[in-house]
Structure formats: structure tokens, C-alpha cells
mmCIF file of C-alpha atoms in Angstrom:
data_model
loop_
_atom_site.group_PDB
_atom_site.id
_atom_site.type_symbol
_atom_site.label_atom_id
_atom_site.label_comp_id
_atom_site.label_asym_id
_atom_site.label_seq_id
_atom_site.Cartn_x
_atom_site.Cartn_y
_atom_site.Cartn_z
ATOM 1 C CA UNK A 266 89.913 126.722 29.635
ATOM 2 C CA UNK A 267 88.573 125.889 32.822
ATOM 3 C CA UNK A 268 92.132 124.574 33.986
ATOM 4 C CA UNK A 269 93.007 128.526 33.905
ATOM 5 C CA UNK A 270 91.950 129.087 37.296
ATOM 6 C CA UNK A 271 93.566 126.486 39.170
ATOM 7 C CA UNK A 272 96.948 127.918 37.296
ATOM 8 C CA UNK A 273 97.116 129.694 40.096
ATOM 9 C CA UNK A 274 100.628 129.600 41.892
ATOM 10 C CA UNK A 275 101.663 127.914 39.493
ATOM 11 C CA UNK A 276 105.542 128.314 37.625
ATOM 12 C CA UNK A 277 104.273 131.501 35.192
ATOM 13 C CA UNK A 278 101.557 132.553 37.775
ATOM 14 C CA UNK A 279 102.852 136.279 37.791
ATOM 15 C CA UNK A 280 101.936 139.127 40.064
ATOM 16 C CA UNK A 281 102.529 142.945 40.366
ATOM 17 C CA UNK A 282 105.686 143.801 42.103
ATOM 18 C CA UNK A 283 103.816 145.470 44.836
ATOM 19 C CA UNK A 284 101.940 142.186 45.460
ATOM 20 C CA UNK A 285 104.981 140.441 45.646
ATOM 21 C CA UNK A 286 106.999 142.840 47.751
ATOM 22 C CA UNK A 287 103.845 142.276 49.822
ATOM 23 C CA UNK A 288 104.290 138.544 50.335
ATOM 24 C CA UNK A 289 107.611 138.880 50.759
ATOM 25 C CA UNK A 290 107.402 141.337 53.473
ATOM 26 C CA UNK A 291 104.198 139.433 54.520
ATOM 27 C CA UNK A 292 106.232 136.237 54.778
ATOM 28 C CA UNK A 293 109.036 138.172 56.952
ATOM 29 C CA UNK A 294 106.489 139.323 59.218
ATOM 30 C CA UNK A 295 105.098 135.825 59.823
ATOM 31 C CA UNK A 296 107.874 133.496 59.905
ATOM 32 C CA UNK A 297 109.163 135.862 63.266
ATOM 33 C CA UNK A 298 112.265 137.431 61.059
ATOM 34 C CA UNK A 299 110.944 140.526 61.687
ATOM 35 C CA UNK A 300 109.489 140.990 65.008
ATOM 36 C CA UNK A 301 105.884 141.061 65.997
ATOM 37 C CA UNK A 302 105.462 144.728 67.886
ATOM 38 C CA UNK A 303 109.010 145.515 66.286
ATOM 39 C CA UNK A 304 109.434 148.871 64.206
ATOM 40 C CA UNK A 305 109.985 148.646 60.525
ATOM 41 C CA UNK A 306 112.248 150.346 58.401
ATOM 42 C CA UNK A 307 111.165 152.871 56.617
ATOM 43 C CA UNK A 308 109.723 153.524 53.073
ATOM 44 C CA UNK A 309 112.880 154.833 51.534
ATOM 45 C CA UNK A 310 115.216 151.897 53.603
ATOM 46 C CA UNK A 311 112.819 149.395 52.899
ATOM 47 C CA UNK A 312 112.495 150.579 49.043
ATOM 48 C CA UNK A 313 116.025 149.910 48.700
ATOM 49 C CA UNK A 314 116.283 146.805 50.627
ATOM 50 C CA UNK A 315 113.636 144.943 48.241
ATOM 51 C CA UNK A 316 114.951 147.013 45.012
ATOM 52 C CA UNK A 317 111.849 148.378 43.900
ATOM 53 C CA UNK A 318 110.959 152.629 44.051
ATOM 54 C CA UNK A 319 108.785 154.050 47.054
ATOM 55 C CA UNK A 320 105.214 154.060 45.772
ATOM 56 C CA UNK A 321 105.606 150.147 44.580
ATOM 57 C CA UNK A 322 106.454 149.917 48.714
ATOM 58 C CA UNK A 323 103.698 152.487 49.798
ATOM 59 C CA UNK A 324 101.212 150.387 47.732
ATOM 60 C CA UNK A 325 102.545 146.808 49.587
ATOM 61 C CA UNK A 326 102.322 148.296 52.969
ATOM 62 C CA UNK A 327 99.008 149.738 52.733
ATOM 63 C CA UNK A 328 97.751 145.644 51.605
ATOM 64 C CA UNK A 329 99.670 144.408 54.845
ATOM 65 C CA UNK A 330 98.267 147.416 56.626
ATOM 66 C CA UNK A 331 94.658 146.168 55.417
ATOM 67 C CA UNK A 332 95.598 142.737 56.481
ATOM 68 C CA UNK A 333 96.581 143.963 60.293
ATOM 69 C CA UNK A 334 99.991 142.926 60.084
ATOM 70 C CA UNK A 335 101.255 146.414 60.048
ATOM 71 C CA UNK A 336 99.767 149.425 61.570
ATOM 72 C CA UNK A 337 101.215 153.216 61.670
ATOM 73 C CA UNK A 338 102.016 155.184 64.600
ATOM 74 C CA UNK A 339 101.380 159.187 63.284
ATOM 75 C CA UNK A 340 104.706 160.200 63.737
ATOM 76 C CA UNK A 341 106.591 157.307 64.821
ATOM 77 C CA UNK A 342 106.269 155.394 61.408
ATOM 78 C CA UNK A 343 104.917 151.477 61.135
ATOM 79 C CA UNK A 344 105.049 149.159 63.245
ATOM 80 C CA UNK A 345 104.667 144.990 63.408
ATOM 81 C CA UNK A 346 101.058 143.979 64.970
ATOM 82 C CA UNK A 347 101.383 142.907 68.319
ATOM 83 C CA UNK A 348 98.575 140.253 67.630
ATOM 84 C CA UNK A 349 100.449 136.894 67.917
ATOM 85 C CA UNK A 350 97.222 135.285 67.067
ATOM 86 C CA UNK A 351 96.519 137.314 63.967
ATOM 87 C CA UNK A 352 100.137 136.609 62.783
ATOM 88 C CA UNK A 353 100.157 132.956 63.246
ATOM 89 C CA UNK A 354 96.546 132.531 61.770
ATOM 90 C CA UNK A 355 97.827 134.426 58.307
ATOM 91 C CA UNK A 356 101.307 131.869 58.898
ATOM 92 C CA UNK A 357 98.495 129.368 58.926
ATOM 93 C CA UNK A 358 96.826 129.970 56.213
ATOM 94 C CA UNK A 359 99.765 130.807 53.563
ATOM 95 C CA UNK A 360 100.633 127.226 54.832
ATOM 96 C CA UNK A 361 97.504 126.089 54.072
ATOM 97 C CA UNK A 362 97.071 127.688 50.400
ATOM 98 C CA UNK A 363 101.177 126.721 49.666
ATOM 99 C CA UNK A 364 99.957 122.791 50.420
ATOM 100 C CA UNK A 365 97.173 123.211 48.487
ATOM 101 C CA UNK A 366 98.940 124.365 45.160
ATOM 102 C CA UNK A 367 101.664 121.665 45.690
ATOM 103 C CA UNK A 368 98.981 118.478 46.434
ATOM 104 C CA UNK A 369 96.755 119.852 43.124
ATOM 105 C CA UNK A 370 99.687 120.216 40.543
ATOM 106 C CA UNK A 371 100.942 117.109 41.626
ATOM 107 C CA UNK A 372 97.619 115.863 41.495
ATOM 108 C CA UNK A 373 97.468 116.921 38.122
ATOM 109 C CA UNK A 374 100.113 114.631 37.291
ATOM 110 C CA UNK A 375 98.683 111.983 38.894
ATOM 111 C CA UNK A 376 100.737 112.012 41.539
ATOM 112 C CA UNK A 377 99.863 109.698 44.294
ATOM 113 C CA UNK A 378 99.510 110.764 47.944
ATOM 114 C CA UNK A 379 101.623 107.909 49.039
ATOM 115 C CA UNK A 380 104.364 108.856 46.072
ATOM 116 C CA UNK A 381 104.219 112.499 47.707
ATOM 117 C CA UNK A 382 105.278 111.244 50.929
ATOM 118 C CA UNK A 383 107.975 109.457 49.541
ATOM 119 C CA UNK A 384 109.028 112.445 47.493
ATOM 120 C CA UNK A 385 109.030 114.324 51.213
ATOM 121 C CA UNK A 386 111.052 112.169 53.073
ATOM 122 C CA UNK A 387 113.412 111.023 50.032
ATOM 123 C CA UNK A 388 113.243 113.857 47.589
ATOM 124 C CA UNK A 389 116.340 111.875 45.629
ATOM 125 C CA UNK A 390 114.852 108.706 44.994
ATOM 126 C CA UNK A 391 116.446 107.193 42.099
ATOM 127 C CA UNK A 392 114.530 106.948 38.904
ATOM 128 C CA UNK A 393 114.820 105.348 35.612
ATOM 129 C CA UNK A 394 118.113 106.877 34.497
ATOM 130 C CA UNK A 395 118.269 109.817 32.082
ATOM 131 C CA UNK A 396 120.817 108.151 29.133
ATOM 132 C CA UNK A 397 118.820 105.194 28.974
ATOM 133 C CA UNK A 398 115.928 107.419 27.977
ATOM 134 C CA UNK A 399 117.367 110.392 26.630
ATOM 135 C CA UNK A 400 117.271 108.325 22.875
ATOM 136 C CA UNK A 401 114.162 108.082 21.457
ATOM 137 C CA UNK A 402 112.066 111.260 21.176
ATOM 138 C CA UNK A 403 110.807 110.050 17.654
ATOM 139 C CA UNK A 404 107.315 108.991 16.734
ATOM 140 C CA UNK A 405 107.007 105.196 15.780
ATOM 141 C CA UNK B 5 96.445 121.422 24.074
ATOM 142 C CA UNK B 6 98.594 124.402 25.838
ATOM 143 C CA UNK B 7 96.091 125.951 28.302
ATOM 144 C CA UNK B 8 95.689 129.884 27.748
ATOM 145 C CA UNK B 9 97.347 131.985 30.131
ATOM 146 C CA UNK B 10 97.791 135.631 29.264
ATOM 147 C CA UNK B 11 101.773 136.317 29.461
ATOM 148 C CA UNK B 12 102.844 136.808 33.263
ATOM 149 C CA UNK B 13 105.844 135.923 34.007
ATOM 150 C CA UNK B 14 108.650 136.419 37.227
ATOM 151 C CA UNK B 15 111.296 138.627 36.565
ATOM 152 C CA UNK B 16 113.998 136.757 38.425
ATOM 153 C CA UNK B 17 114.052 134.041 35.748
ATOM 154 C CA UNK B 18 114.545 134.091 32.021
ATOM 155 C CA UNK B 19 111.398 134.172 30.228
ATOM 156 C CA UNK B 20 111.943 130.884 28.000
ATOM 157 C CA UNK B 21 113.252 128.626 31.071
ATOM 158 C CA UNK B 22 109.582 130.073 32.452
ATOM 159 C CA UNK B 23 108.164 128.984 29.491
ATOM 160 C CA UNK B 24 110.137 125.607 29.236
ATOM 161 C CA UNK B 25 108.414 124.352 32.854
ATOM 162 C CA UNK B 26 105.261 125.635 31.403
ATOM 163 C CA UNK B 27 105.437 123.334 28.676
ATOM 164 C CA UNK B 28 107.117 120.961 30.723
ATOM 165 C CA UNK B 29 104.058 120.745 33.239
ATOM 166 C CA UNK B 30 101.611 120.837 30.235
ATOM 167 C CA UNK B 31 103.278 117.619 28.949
ATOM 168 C CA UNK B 32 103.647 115.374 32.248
ATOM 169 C CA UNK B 33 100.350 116.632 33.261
ATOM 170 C CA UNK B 34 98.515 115.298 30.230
ATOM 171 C CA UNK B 35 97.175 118.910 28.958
ATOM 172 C CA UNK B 36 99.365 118.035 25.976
ATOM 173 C CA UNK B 37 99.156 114.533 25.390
ATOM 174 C CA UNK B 38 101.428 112.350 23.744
ATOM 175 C CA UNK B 39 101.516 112.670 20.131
ATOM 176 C CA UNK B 40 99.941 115.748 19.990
ATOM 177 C CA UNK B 41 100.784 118.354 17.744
ATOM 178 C CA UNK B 42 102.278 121.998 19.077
ATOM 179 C CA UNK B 43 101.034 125.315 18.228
ATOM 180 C CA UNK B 44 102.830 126.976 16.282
ATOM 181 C CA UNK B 45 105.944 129.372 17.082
ATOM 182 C CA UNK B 46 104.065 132.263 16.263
ATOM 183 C CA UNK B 47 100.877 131.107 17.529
ATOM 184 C CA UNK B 48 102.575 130.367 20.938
ATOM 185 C CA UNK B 49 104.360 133.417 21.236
ATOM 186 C CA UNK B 50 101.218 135.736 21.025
ATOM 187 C CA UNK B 51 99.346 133.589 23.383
ATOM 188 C CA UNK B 52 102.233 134.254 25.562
ATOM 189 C CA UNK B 53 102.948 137.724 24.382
ATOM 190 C CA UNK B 54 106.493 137.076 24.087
ATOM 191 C CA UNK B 55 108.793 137.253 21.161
ATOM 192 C CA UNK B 56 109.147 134.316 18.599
ATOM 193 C CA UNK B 57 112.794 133.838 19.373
ATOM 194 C CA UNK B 58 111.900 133.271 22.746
ATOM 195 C CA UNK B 59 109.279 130.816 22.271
ATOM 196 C CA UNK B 60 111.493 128.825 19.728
ATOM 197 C CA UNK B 61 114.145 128.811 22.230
ATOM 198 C CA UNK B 62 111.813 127.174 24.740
ATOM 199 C CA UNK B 63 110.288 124.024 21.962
ATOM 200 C CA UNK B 64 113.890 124.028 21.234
ATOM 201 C CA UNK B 65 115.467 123.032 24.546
ATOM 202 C CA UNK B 66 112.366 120.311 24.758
ATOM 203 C CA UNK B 67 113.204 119.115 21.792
ATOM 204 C CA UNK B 68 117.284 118.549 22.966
ATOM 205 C CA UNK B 69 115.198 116.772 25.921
ATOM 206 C CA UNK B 70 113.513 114.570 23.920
ATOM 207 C CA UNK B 71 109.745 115.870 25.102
ATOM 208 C CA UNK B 72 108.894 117.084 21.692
ATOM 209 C CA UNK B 73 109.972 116.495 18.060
ATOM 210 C CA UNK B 74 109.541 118.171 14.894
ATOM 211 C CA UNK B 75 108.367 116.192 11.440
ATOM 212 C CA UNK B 76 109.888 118.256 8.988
ATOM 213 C CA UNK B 77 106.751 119.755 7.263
ATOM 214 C CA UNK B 78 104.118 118.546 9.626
ATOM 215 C CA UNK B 79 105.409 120.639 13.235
ATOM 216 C CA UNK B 80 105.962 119.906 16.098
ATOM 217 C CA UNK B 81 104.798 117.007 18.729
ATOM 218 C CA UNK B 82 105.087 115.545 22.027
ATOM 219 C CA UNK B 83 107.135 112.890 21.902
ATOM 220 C CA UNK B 84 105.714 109.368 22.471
ATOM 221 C CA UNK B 85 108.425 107.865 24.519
ATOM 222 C CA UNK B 86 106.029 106.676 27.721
ATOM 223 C CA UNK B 87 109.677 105.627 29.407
ATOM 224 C CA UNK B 88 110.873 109.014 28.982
ATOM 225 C CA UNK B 89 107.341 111.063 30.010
ATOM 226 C CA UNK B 90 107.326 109.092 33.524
ATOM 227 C CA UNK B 91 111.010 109.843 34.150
ATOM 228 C CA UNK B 92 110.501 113.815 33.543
ATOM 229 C CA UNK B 93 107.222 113.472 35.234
ATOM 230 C CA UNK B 94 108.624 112.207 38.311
ATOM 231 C CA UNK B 95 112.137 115.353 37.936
ATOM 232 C CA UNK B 96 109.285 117.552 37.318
ATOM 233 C CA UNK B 97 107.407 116.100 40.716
ATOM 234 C CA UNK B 98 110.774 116.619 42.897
ATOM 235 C CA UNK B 99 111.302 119.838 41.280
ATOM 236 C CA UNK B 100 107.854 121.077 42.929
ATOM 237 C CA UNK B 101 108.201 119.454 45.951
ATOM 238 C CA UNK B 102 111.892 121.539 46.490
ATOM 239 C CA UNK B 103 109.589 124.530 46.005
ATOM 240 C CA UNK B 104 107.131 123.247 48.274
ATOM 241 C CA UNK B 105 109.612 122.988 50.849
ATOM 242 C CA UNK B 106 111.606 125.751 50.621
ATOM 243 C CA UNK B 107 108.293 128.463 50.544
ATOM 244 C CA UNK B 108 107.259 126.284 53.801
ATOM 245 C CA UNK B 109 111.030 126.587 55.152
ATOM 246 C CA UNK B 110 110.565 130.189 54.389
ATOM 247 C CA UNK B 111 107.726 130.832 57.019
ATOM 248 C CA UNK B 112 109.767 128.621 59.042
ATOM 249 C CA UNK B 113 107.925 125.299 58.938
ATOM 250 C CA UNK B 114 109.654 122.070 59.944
ATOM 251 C CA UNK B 115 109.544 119.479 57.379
ATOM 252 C CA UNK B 116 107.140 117.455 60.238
ATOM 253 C CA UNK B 117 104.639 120.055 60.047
ATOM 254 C CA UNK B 118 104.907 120.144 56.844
ATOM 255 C CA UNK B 119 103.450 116.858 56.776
ATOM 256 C CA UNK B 120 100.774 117.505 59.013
ATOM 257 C CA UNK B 121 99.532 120.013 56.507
ATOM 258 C CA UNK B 122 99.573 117.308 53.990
ATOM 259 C CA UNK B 123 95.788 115.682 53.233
ATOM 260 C CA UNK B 124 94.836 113.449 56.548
ATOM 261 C CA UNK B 125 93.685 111.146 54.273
ATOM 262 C CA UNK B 126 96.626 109.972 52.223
ATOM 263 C CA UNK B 127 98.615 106.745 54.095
ATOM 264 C CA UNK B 128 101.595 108.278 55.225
ATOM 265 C CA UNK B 129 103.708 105.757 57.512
#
């Protein structure tokens, strides 16, 4: 199906635990609740914190490690880049690919832009209610 | 008809409420259109690679929504209720914009920049 790629993101789009400890720890790192320059816990702490075992955490360091976002000091353990630029340019761009998703599967639903923004700044706009609905599921 | 997608799903949600907004999507987007006929249980559930019980759990629940309905002999369809369609379409709209906002809230955007991330060219007043 060439709608298969797009599902990206999507409601069932599932990843591997260390991909997703990753982001989470990724999305920590960029939204300032952990600290740029700040040390992070370590391994075994930070194992427990996000409930999965120690190589699942090795494994989503080493991608943020990769990224820049973390680097390690020999014997001092990892630390937080100290590159505000790098940090907010990654913020950026999760930002970016998060708005993305959202406009397409709306689009997908045909979706308006103009009906977005009204979904943004009045996400309880009433619609047709449900029990005047709810009846007829049959066919014709 | 329901778009292939090897079976990957979160683990901080049940698997058939997964599989309901899966379904759910595929019907107010149009991949399933109105009338048509479902897959089968068992069809469904190794396309998802889940168990049988699950899957009928999921049709089931659309079903008590009124989304799809089951001829006795013939299956299972999406409903043809147009009034009903447009009102899940626009639950299943808000329900993506909460998760829109909260991931955005979560790297600590305010809901005006969230807007500014929004395409330039939509008329947003």
C-alpha cells in the first residue's frame, strides 16, 4: 500500500523500547528538563527510572550520543551537550516532524487548515450530538 | 480496505483500543469507505499478528459505536450513516489534535508557537 509509509507516527506506529527510551530521554534533554552541560544519571539509575534493563539504556544513549546531545567524560560518566544551538535545532526539528504528522493525518481526513485552527484554539467545539446519531448503524 | 501494517503496537495501551483507533482512522479517513465490507476476524488478526479474540473485541466495540455492522451471513461493514461518520471524524480530529498538543507541550512549546509551526499558508485569523 503506498499509504504504509506515511503511517508513520501514527496511533500503532510502534518502535523498539530503546528507540523510545531514546525520544523520551531525547525530549528531556531538549525541552531544558534536564540541563544542557548538566550530568546525567547513570545507566543503572536511569535504567530504573524509565523501567527498562541496562543494555535497552546503553543502546538509547549511544543514538543520543550519535546525535551530540550526550557525550561521555572517561571517568566522570555522560554528560548534557553544552551546544545550545545543537539542542534547540533537534527541539526544532521534532517540532517540525510532530506538525507534520498532525497536518497529514488530519489531512487525510480532509481536514481543513482553517477547521485545524479552530480545533487549536477551541479544541471543544460542539458537534452534532452523539444520541442523535448513535441510532442508525444499519445499511438502508 | 484496511492498509497493511505489520503488528507494532505501544505497550502502554491495550492492544484492541490500539487497534480500535486504527480502524477508527481507517474509517473517517476514507481507507475503508462506507459500505465496505471488513476482513475477516481471522484475516485481520494475522495481518495484525494478534489473537482473534483481540481483533473481535476491537470490530466489536465499533460495532456498539455504530461505525460498523454485521449482516448475519454476509460480514461485516462500515456503516453508512454519513451523520454519524462526520461526527466521529471530527472526535477523532480533536482526539489528534490533544496529542498534537501535549507532544508539543512536552518539548515545552506554547500553544502560539505551536501555531507558527502550523502551514503559513492556511488562513489563520
Amino acid at each position: 500500500m503506498s499509504n504504509e509509509l506515511e503511517e508513520k507516527g501514527t496511533i500503532l506506529t510502534g518502535k523498539h523500547p530503546y528507540k523510545r527510551v531514546a525520544g523520551r530521554i531525547r525530549n528531556a534533554i531538549i525541552s531544558g528538563e534536564i540541563a544542557a552541560n548538566s550530568k546525567l544519571d547513570t545507566v543503572k539509575l536511569l535504567s530504573e527510572k524509565y523501567n527498562v534493563n541496562s543494555n535497552t539504556m546503553q543502546r538509547a544513549l549511544l543514538i543520543l550520543e550519535k546525535e551530540g546531545l550526550i557525550y561521555s567524560r572517561r571517568t566522570a560518566g555522560k554528560f548534557v551537550t553544552e551546544n545550545r544551538i545543537l539542542i534547540s535545532s533537534i527541539r526544532n526539528k521534532e517540532a517540525r516532524k510532530i506538525t507534520e504528522d498532525f497536518v497529514n493525518k488530519l489531512g487525510r481526513m480532509g481536514i481543513a487548515p482553517k477547521e485545524l485552527a479552530d480545533m487549536l484554539s477551541e479544541p471543544e467545539l460542539p458537534f452534532p450530538k452523539e444520541e442523535v446519531v448513535k441510532k442508525g448503524s444499519g445499511k438502508i | 480496505m484496511i492498509l497493511d501494517l505489520p503488528g507494532v503496537f505501544e505497550d502502554d495501551k491495550p492492544i484492541y483500543i490500539q487497534l480500535m483507533e486504527r480502524f477508527r482512522y481507517d474509517i473517517v479517513s476514507g481507507n475503508l469507505e462506507m459500505g465496505e465490507k471488513i476482513s475477516s476476524v481471522r484475516t485481520l488478526a494475522q495481518k495484525f499478528g494478534v489473537n482473534p479474540n483481540t481483533v473481535q473485541k476491537a470490530l466489536s466495540e465499533l460495532e456498539e459505536e455504530g461505525l460498523l455492522y454485521t449482516e448475519r451471513t454476509a460480514g461485516r461493514f462500515v456503516t453508512e450513516n454519513s451523520l454519524l461518520l462526520e461526527s466521529v471524524r471530527y472526535k477523532e480530529a480533536r482526539r489528534i489534535t490533544g496529542e498534537f498538543i501535549s507532544k508539543m507541550q512536552d518539548l515545552g512549546y506554547s500553544e502560539e508557537e505551536m501555531i507558527g509551526f502550523l502551514p503559513k499558508d492556511s488562513s489563520f485569523t
